[in-house]
Amino acid sequence: MHRLLTMKRLSILFLSVFAVLMAGMFAYESLVVAPGDRCEAGGKWWDPQGRECAQPISIAEITGRPNPGERAAASAAKNRELVAIEDRLAAEQRARDVDADRQRVALAAQ
């Protein structure tokens, strides 16, 4: 009797299916998973939908605002700047007052 699926044919069929599945698994690993792992290992962000490796950008670089750790120092610097502006304005006001008083005295003397 001549059978279609002998033990030799079944073993060859099994080994070929196994080889194709293993090749598919290695191809998936190297083409889909590995680029993301390499990207993340480099400290970047991997977008699986667009398959893009992007460099993260700090919001502080975009907006110019200080990082949260530097917030207190930036606030103190801004306060010192405001105090300096107020002192300058007060000095200008005193100089105007002195000049106005000098002009009043000069007008009263005439």
mmCIF file of N, CA and C in Angstrom:
data_model
loop_
_atom_site.group_PDB
_atom_site.id
_atom_site.type_symbol
_atom_site.label_atom_id
_atom_site.label_comp_id
_atom_site.label_asym_id
_atom_site.label_seq_id
_atom_site.Cartn_x
_atom_site.Cartn_y
_atom_site.Cartn_z
ATOM 1 N N MET A 1 0.821 -1.153 0.000
ATOM 2 C CA MET A 1 0.000 0.000 0.000
ATOM 3 C C MET A 1 0.885 1.243 0.000
ATOM 4 N N HIS A 2 0.495 2.202 -0.791
ATOM 5 C CA HIS A 2 1.286 3.406 -0.976
ATOM 6 C C HIS A 2 0.589 4.563 -0.249
ATOM 7 N N ARG A 3 1.198 5.055 0.834
ATOM 8 C CA ARG A 3 0.575 6.117 1.609
ATOM 9 C C ARG A 3 1.165 7.474 1.227
ATOM 10 N N LEU A 4 0.312 8.524 1.328
ATOM 11 C CA LEU A 4 0.743 9.875 0.984
ATOM 12 C C LEU A 4 1.615 10.475 2.095
ATOM 13 N N LEU A 5 1.191 10.332 3.350
ATOM 14 C CA LEU A 5 1.920 10.919 4.464
ATOM 15 C C LEU A 5 2.684 9.834 5.213
ATOM 16 N N THR A 6 3.847 9.583 4.749
ATOM 17 C CA THR A 6 4.695 8.622 5.448
ATOM 18 C C THR A 6 5.441 9.352 6.552
ATOM 19 N N MET A 7 6.130 8.602 7.373
ATOM 20 C CA MET A 7 6.869 9.193 8.486
ATOM 21 C C MET A 7 7.971 10.114 7.967
ATOM 22 N N LYS A 8 8.625 9.743 6.907
ATOM 23 C CA LYS A 8 9.692 10.557 6.345
ATOM 24 C C LYS A 8 9.133 11.874 5.816
ATOM 25 N N ARG A 9 8.010 11.829 5.121
ATOM 26 C CA ARG A 9 7.390 13.049 4.587
ATOM 27 C C ARG A 9 6.869 13.939 5.712
ATOM 28 N N LEU A 10 6.293 13.353 6.737
ATOM 29 C CA LEU A 10 5.801 14.127 7.867
ATOM 30 C C LEU A 10 6.945 14.831 8.585
ATOM 31 N N SER A 11 8.061 14.147 8.752
ATOM 32 C CA SER A 11 9.200 14.765 9.432
ATOM 33 C C SER A 11 9.781 15.893 8.585
ATOM 34 N N ILE A 12 9.855 15.721 7.271
ATOM 35 C CA ILE A 12 10.337 16.786 6.394
ATOM 36 C C ILE A 12 9.366 17.975 6.420
ATOM 37 N N LEU A 13 8.075 17.704 6.406
ATOM 38 C CA LEU A 13 7.058 18.758 6.470
ATOM 39 C C LEU A 13 7.165 19.508 7.801
ATOM 40 N N PHE A 14 7.290 18.770 8.894
ATOM 41 C CA PHE A 14 7.412 19.409 10.205
ATOM 42 C C PHE A 14 8.674 20.271 10.275
ATOM 43 N N LEU A 15 9.793 19.750 9.825
ATOM 44 C CA LEU A 15 11.043 20.507 9.875
ATOM 45 C C LEU A 15 10.992 21.744 8.978
ATOM 46 N N SER A 16 10.341 21.647 7.811
ATOM 47 C CA SER A 16 10.243 22.829 6.948
ATOM 48 C C SER A 16 9.339 23.888 7.572
ATOM 49 N N VAL A 17 8.218 23.484 8.160
ATOM 50 C CA VAL A 17 7.335 24.458 8.816
ATOM 51 C C VAL A 17 8.073 25.095 9.995
ATOM 52 N N PHE A 18 8.791 24.262 10.751
ATOM 53 C CA PHE A 18 9.560 24.778 11.871
ATOM 54 C C PHE A 18 10.624 25.769 11.401
ATOM 55 N N ALA A 19 11.331 25.452 10.321
ATOM 56 C CA ALA A 19 12.367 26.338 9.790
ATOM 57 C C ALA A 19 11.752 27.663 9.310
ATOM 58 N N VAL A 20 10.599 27.611 8.648
ATOM 59 C CA VAL A 20 9.939 28.831 8.176
ATOM 60 C C VAL A 20 9.493 29.690 9.367
ATOM 61 N N LEU A 21 8.925 29.051 10.383
ATOM 62 C CA LEU A 21 8.498 29.802 11.566
ATOM 63 C C LEU A 21 9.681 30.424 12.299
ATOM 64 N N MET A 22 10.772 29.691 12.409
ATOM 65 C CA MET A 22 11.960 30.230 13.070
ATOM 66 C C MET A 22 12.541 31.406 12.261
ATOM 67 N N ALA A 23 12.577 31.276 10.941
ATOM 68 C CA ALA A 23 13.066 32.364 10.097
ATOM 69 C C ALA A 23 12.164 33.591 10.245
ATOM 70 N N GLY A 24 10.855 33.379 10.295
ATOM 71 C CA GLY A 24 9.918 34.479 10.497
ATOM 72 C C GLY A 24 10.115 35.149 11.845
ATOM 73 N N MET A 25 10.369 34.342 12.881
ATOM 74 C CA MET A 25 10.586 34.901 14.211
ATOM 75 C C MET A 25 11.869 35.745 14.243
ATOM 76 N N PHE A 26 12.940 35.255 13.649
ATOM 77 C CA PHE A 26 14.188 36.007 13.618
ATOM 78 C C PHE A 26 14.051 37.272 12.759
ATOM 79 N N ALA A 27 13.313 37.180 11.678
ATOM 80 C CA ALA A 27 13.091 38.364 10.830
ATOM 81 C C ALA A 27 12.276 39.411 11.586
ATOM 82 N N TYR A 28 11.240 38.968 12.298
ATOM 83 C CA TYR A 28 10.425 39.895 13.102
ATOM 84 C C TYR A 28 11.283 40.563 14.168
ATOM 85 N N GLU A 29 12.111 39.766 14.822
ATOM 86 C CA GLU A 29 12.981 40.310 15.870
ATOM 87 C C GLU A 29 13.938 41.362 15.311
ATOM 88 N N SER A 30 14.559 41.050 14.183
ATOM 89 C CA SER A 30 15.568 41.977 13.658
ATOM 90 C C SER A 30 14.954 43.178 12.936
ATOM 91 N N LEU A 31 13.761 43.054 12.384
ATOM 92 C CA LEU A 31 13.165 44.152 11.621
ATOM 93 C C LEU A 31 12.175 44.994 12.418
ATOM 94 N N VAL A 32 11.576 44.421 13.477
ATOM 95 C CA VAL A 32 10.543 45.151 14.205
ATOM 96 C C VAL A 32 10.978 45.490 15.629
ATOM 97 N N VAL A 33 11.493 44.530 16.351
ATOM 98 C CA VAL A 33 11.790 44.739 17.764
ATOM 99 C C VAL A 33 13.156 45.397 17.963
ATOM 100 N N ALA A 34 14.157 44.955 17.256
ATOM 101 C CA ALA A 34 15.529 45.429 17.478
ATOM 102 C C ALA A 34 15.708 46.929 17.223
ATOM 103 N N PRO A 35 15.112 47.533 16.183
ATOM 104 C CA PRO A 35 15.302 48.988 16.018
ATOM 105 C C PRO A 35 14.783 49.786 17.213
ATOM 106 N N GLY A 36 13.673 49.368 17.786
ATOM 107 C CA GLY A 36 13.143 50.053 18.965
ATOM 108 C C GLY A 36 14.060 49.911 20.158
ATOM 109 N N ASP A 37 14.610 48.716 20.348
ATOM 110 C CA ASP A 37 15.535 48.498 21.457
ATOM 111 C C ASP A 37 16.806 49.320 21.283
ATOM 112 N N ARG A 38 17.328 49.372 20.076
ATOM 113 C CA ARG A 38 18.533 50.171 19.823
ATOM 114 C C ARG A 38 18.263 51.650 20.050
ATOM 115 N N CYS A 39 17.105 52.114 19.633
ATOM 116 C CA CYS A 39 16.747 53.519 19.799
ATOM 117 C C CYS A 39 16.640 53.869 21.282
ATOM 118 N N GLU A 40 15.929 53.050 22.044
ATOM 119 C CA GLU A 40 15.758 53.318 23.463
ATOM 120 C C GLU A 40 17.065 53.165 24.222
ATOM 121 N N ALA A 41 17.935 52.296 23.767
ATOM 122 C CA ALA A 41 19.244 52.149 24.414
ATOM 123 C C ALA A 41 20.085 53.403 24.205
ATOM 124 N N GLY A 42 19.850 54.125 23.115
ATOM 125 C CA GLY A 42 20.566 55.367 22.846
ATOM 126 C C GLY A 42 19.971 56.562 23.572
ATOM 127 N N GLY A 43 18.917 56.348 24.382
ATOM 128 C CA GLY A 43 18.308 57.439 25.136
ATOM 129 C C GLY A 43 17.300 58.235 24.347
ATOM 130 N N LYS A 44 16.800 57.684 23.263
ATOM 131 C CA LYS A 44 15.818 58.392 22.442
ATOM 132 C C LYS A 44 14.456 57.745 22.602
ATOM 133 N N TRP A 45 13.451 58.291 21.924
ATOM 134 C CA TRP A 45 12.090 57.768 21.991
ATOM 135 C C TRP A 45 11.771 57.023 20.714
ATOM 136 N N TRP A 46 11.152 55.839 20.852
ATOM 137 C CA TRP A 46 10.784 55.023 19.702
ATOM 138 C C TRP A 46 9.280 55.111 19.502
ATOM 139 N N ASP A 47 8.870 55.460 18.277
ATOM 140 C CA ASP A 47 7.460 55.499 17.910
ATOM 141 C C ASP A 47 7.172 54.266 17.068
ATOM 142 N N PRO A 48 6.481 53.264 17.623
ATOM 143 C CA PRO A 48 6.262 52.035 16.866
ATOM 144 C C PRO A 48 5.308 52.210 15.682
ATOM 145 N N GLN A 49 4.380 53.167 15.757
ATOM 146 C CA GLN A 49 3.447 53.349 14.650
ATOM 147 C C GLN A 49 4.152 53.917 13.424
ATOM 148 N N GLY A 50 4.934 54.945 13.623
ATOM 149 C CA GLY A 50 5.641 55.558 12.504
ATOM 150 C C GLY A 50 7.029 54.983 12.303
ATOM 151 N N ARG A 51 7.433 54.092 13.211
ATOM 152 C CA ARG A 51 8.767 53.476 13.184
ATOM 153 C C ARG A 51 9.845 54.548 13.108
ATOM 154 N N GLU A 52 9.729 55.534 14.020
ATOM 155 C CA GLU A 52 10.679 56.648 14.062
ATOM 156 C C GLU A 52 11.420 56.638 15.386
ATOM 157 N N CYS A 53 12.676 57.005 15.304
ATOM 158 C CA CYS A 53 13.498 57.189 16.492
ATOM 159 C C CYS A 53 13.697 58.691 16.651
ATOM 160 N N ALA A 54 13.154 59.276 17.725
ATOM 161 C CA ALA A 54 13.166 60.731 17.883
ATOM 162 C C ALA A 54 13.982 61.134 19.098
ATOM 163 N N GLN A 55 14.636 62.271 18.966
ATOM 164 C CA GLN A 55 15.414 62.842 20.068
ATOM 165 C C GLN A 55 14.458 63.611 20.971
ATOM 166 N N PRO A 56 14.387 63.286 22.272
ATOM 167 C CA PRO A 56 13.504 64.048 23.159
ATOM 168 C C PRO A 56 14.038 65.459 23.373
ATOM 169 N N ILE A 57 13.118 66.414 23.438
ATOM 170 C CA ILE A 57 13.477 67.810 23.635
ATOM 171 C C ILE A 57 12.834 68.274 24.935
ATOM 172 N N SER A 58 13.599 68.935 25.748
ATOM 173 C CA SER A 58 13.092 69.444 27.013
ATOM 174 C C SER A 58 12.136 70.607 26.749
ATOM 175 N N ILE A 59 11.063 70.659 27.502
ATOM 176 C CA ILE A 59 10.115 71.763 27.376
ATOM 177 C C ILE A 59 10.808 73.085 27.704
ATOM 178 N N ALA A 60 11.776 73.030 28.608
ATOM 179 C CA ALA A 60 12.503 74.248 28.971
ATOM 180 C C ALA A 60 13.264 74.809 27.769
ATOM 181 N N GLU A 61 13.737 73.941 26.874
ATOM 182 C CA GLU A 61 14.430 74.423 25.684
ATOM 183 C C GLU A 61 13.476 75.135 24.728
ATOM 184 N N ILE A 62 12.232 74.682 24.685
ATOM 185 C CA ILE A 62 11.251 75.267 23.764
ATOM 186 C C ILE A 62 10.715 76.580 24.325
ATOM 187 N N THR A 63 10.308 76.568 25.611
ATOM 188 C CA THR A 63 9.647 77.735 26.188
ATOM 189 C C THR A 63 10.608 78.728 26.801
ATOM 190 N N GLY A 64 11.826 78.291 27.123
ATOM 191 C CA GLY A 64 12.776 79.177 27.772
ATOM 192 C C GLY A 64 12.578 79.259 29.276
ATOM 193 N N ARG A 65 11.598 78.503 29.811
ATOM 194 C CA ARG A 65 11.365 78.491 31.247
ATOM 195 C C ARG A 65 12.395 77.597 31.924
ATOM 196 N N PRO A 66 12.702 77.881 33.190
ATOM 197 C CA PRO A 66 13.693 77.063 33.891
ATOM 198 C C PRO A 66 13.141 75.678 34.199
ATOM 199 N N ASN A 67 14.048 74.731 34.366
ATOM 200 C CA ASN A 67 13.657 73.394 34.780
ATOM 201 C C ASN A 67 13.099 73.453 36.198
ATOM 202 N N PRO A 68 12.265 72.471 36.590
ATOM 203 C CA PRO A 68 11.656 72.523 37.923
ATOM 204 C C PRO A 68 12.679 72.590 39.054
ATOM 205 N N GLY A 69 13.825 71.972 38.905
ATOM 206 C CA GLY A 69 14.834 72.015 39.948
ATOM 207 C C GLY A 69 15.448 73.391 40.099
ATOM 208 N N GLU A 70 15.404 74.189 39.056
ATOM 209 C CA GLU A 70 16.006 75.519 39.057
ATOM 210 C C GLU A 70 14.972 76.608 39.321
ATOM 211 N N ARG A 71 13.755 76.226 39.644
ATOM 212 C CA ARG A 71 12.679 77.190 39.777
ATOM 213 C C ARG A 71 12.926 78.178 40.921
ATOM 214 N N ALA A 72 13.387 77.688 42.067
ATOM 215 C CA ALA A 72 13.620 78.578 43.207
ATOM 216 C C ALA A 72 14.737 79.576 42.898
ATOM 217 N N ALA A 73 15.793 79.102 42.270
ATOM 218 C CA ALA A 73 16.899 79.991 41.923
ATOM 219 C C ALA A 73 16.445 81.030 40.892
ATOM 220 N N ALA A 74 15.639 80.610 39.919
ATOM 221 C CA ALA A 74 15.143 81.544 38.907
ATOM 222 C C ALA A 74 14.208 82.570 39.536
ATOM 223 N N SER A 75 13.388 82.136 40.496
ATOM 224 C CA SER A 75 12.488 83.057 41.175
ATOM 225 C C SER A 75 13.271 84.081 41.988
ATOM 226 N N ALA A 76 14.310 83.624 42.673
ATOM 227 C CA ALA A 76 15.142 84.553 43.459
ATOM 228 C C ALA A 76 15.848 85.548 42.540
ATOM 229 N N ALA A 77 16.336 85.091 41.407
ATOM 230 C CA ALA A 77 16.996 85.989 40.455
ATOM 231 C C ALA A 77 16.007 87.026 39.915
ATOM 232 N N LYS A 78 14.786 86.576 39.604
ATOM 233 C CA LYS A 78 13.769 87.505 39.096
ATOM 234 C C LYS A 78 13.392 88.525 40.173
ATOM 235 N N ASN A 79 13.312 88.072 41.428
ATOM 236 C CA ASN A 79 13.004 89.007 42.520
ATOM 237 C C ASN A 79 14.113 90.036 42.679
ATOM 238 N N ARG A 80 15.388 89.615 42.594
ATOM 239 C CA ARG A 80 16.497 90.565 42.681
ATOM 240 C C ARG A 80 16.435 91.576 41.537
ATOM 241 N N GLU A 81 16.062 91.104 40.349
ATOM 242 C CA GLU A 81 15.939 91.997 39.197
ATOM 243 C C GLU A 81 14.831 93.027 39.428
ATOM 244 N N LEU A 82 13.701 92.585 39.985
ATOM 245 C CA LEU A 82 12.593 93.507 40.251
ATOM 246 C C LEU A 82 12.964 94.530 41.322
ATOM 247 N N VAL A 83 13.681 94.102 42.363
ATOM 248 C CA VAL A 83 14.118 95.033 43.407
ATOM 249 C C VAL A 83 15.076 96.065 42.821
ATOM 250 N N ALA A 84 15.970 95.640 41.944
ATOM 251 C CA ALA A 84 16.900 96.577 41.307
ATOM 252 C C ALA A 84 16.150 97.588 40.450
ATOM 253 N N ILE A 85 15.137 97.149 39.739
ATOM 254 C CA ILE A 85 14.333 98.068 38.917
ATOM 255 C C ILE A 85 13.599 99.069 39.815
ATOM 256 N N GLU A 86 13.012 98.579 40.929
ATOM 257 C CA GLU A 86 12.304 99.478 41.856
ATOM 258 C C GLU A 86 13.265 100.496 42.467
ATOM 259 N N ASP A 87 14.475 100.052 42.830
ATOM 260 C CA ASP A 87 15.462 100.979 43.389
ATOM 261 C C ASP A 87 15.858 102.037 42.364
ATOM 262 N N ARG A 88 16.046 101.646 41.115
ATOM 263 C CA ARG A 88 16.416 102.600 40.068
ATOM 264 C C ARG A 88 15.289 103.610 39.850
ATOM 265 N N LEU A 89 14.046 103.121 39.820
ATOM 266 C CA LEU A 89 12.904 104.038 39.632
ATOM 267 C C LEU A 89 12.770 105.003 40.806
ATOM 268 N N ALA A 90 13.010 104.503 42.029
ATOM 269 C CA ALA A 90 12.930 105.376 43.206
ATOM 270 C C ALA A 90 14.027 106.432 43.159
ATOM 271 N N ALA A 91 15.221 106.059 42.733
ATOM 272 C CA ALA A 91 16.318 107.028 42.616
ATOM 273 C C ALA A 91 15.999 108.065 41.556
ATOM 274 N N GLU A 92 15.435 107.656 40.441
ATOM 275 C CA GLU A 92 15.045 108.619 39.403
ATOM 276 C C GLU A 92 13.972 109.575 39.918
ATOM 277 N N GLN A 93 13.021 109.033 40.694
ATOM 278 C CA GLN A 93 11.953 109.880 41.258
ATOM 279 C C GLN A 93 12.536 110.898 42.237
ATOM 280 N N ARG A 94 13.493 110.456 43.076
ATOM 281 C CA ARG A 94 14.139 111.393 44.014
ATOM 282 C C ARG A 94 14.905 112.485 43.252
ATOM 283 N N ALA A 95 15.585 112.094 42.172
ATOM 284 C CA ALA A 95 16.324 113.077 41.369
ATOM 285 C C ALA A 95 15.364 114.076 40.738
ATOM 286 N N ARG A 96 14.200 113.626 40.279
ATOM 287 C CA ARG A 96 13.206 114.543 39.703
ATOM 288 C C ARG A 96 12.660 115.485 40.772
ATOM 289 N N ASP A 97 12.420 114.935 41.971
ATOM 290 C CA ASP A 97 11.908 115.766 43.065
ATOM 291 C C ASP A 97 12.920 116.845 43.457
ATOM 292 N N VAL A 98 14.197 116.455 43.546
ATOM 293 C CA VAL A 98 15.249 117.426 43.883
ATOM 294 C C VAL A 98 15.338 118.493 42.799
ATOM 295 N N ASP A 99 15.259 118.111 41.539
ATOM 296 C CA ASP A 99 15.329 119.068 40.434
ATOM 297 C C ASP A 99 14.117 119.998 40.456
ATOM 298 N N ALA A 100 12.935 119.429 40.747
ATOM 299 C CA ALA A 100 11.727 120.262 40.809
ATOM 300 C C ALA A 100 11.834 121.261 41.954
ATOM 301 N N ASP A 101 12.336 120.807 43.114
ATOM 302 C CA ASP A 101 12.510 121.732 44.252
ATOM 303 C C ASP A 101 13.512 122.833 43.899
ATOM 304 N N ARG A 102 14.605 122.507 43.216
ATOM 305 C CA ARG A 102 15.617 123.478 42.813
ATOM 306 C C ARG A 102 14.995 124.507 41.871
ATOM 307 N N GLN A 103 14.159 124.054 40.948
ATOM 308 C CA GLN A 103 13.523 124.956 39.991
ATOM 309 C C GLN A 103 12.505 125.855 40.700
ATOM 310 N N ARG A 104 11.794 125.316 41.710
ATOM 311 C CA ARG A 104 10.839 126.138 42.457
ATOM 312 C C ARG A 104 11.551 127.245 43.228
ATOM 313 N N VAL A 105 12.677 126.892 43.844
ATOM 314 C CA VAL A 105 13.464 127.881 44.576
ATOM 315 C C VAL A 105 13.988 128.949 43.617
ATOM 316 N N ALA A 106 14.433 128.535 42.431
ATOM 317 C CA ALA A 106 14.970 129.497 41.446
ATOM 318 C C ALA A 106 13.859 130.405 40.945
ATOM 319 N N LEU A 107 12.647 129.885 40.774
ATOM 320 C CA LEU A 107 11.533 130.716 40.322
ATOM 321 C C LEU A 107 11.061 131.664 41.421
ATOM 322 N N ALA A 108 11.079 131.187 42.654
ATOM 323 C CA ALA A 108 10.639 132.038 43.774
ATOM 324 C C ALA A 108 11.640 133.164 44.006
ATOM 325 N N ALA A 109 12.903 132.947 43.712
ATOM 326 C CA ALA A 109 13.942 133.953 43.924
ATOM 327 C C ALA A 109 13.888 135.046 42.857
ATOM 328 N N GLN A 110 13.277 134.830 41.756
ATOM 329 C CA GLN A 110 13.253 135.833 40.687
ATOM 330 C C GLN A 110 12.287 136.897 40.957
#
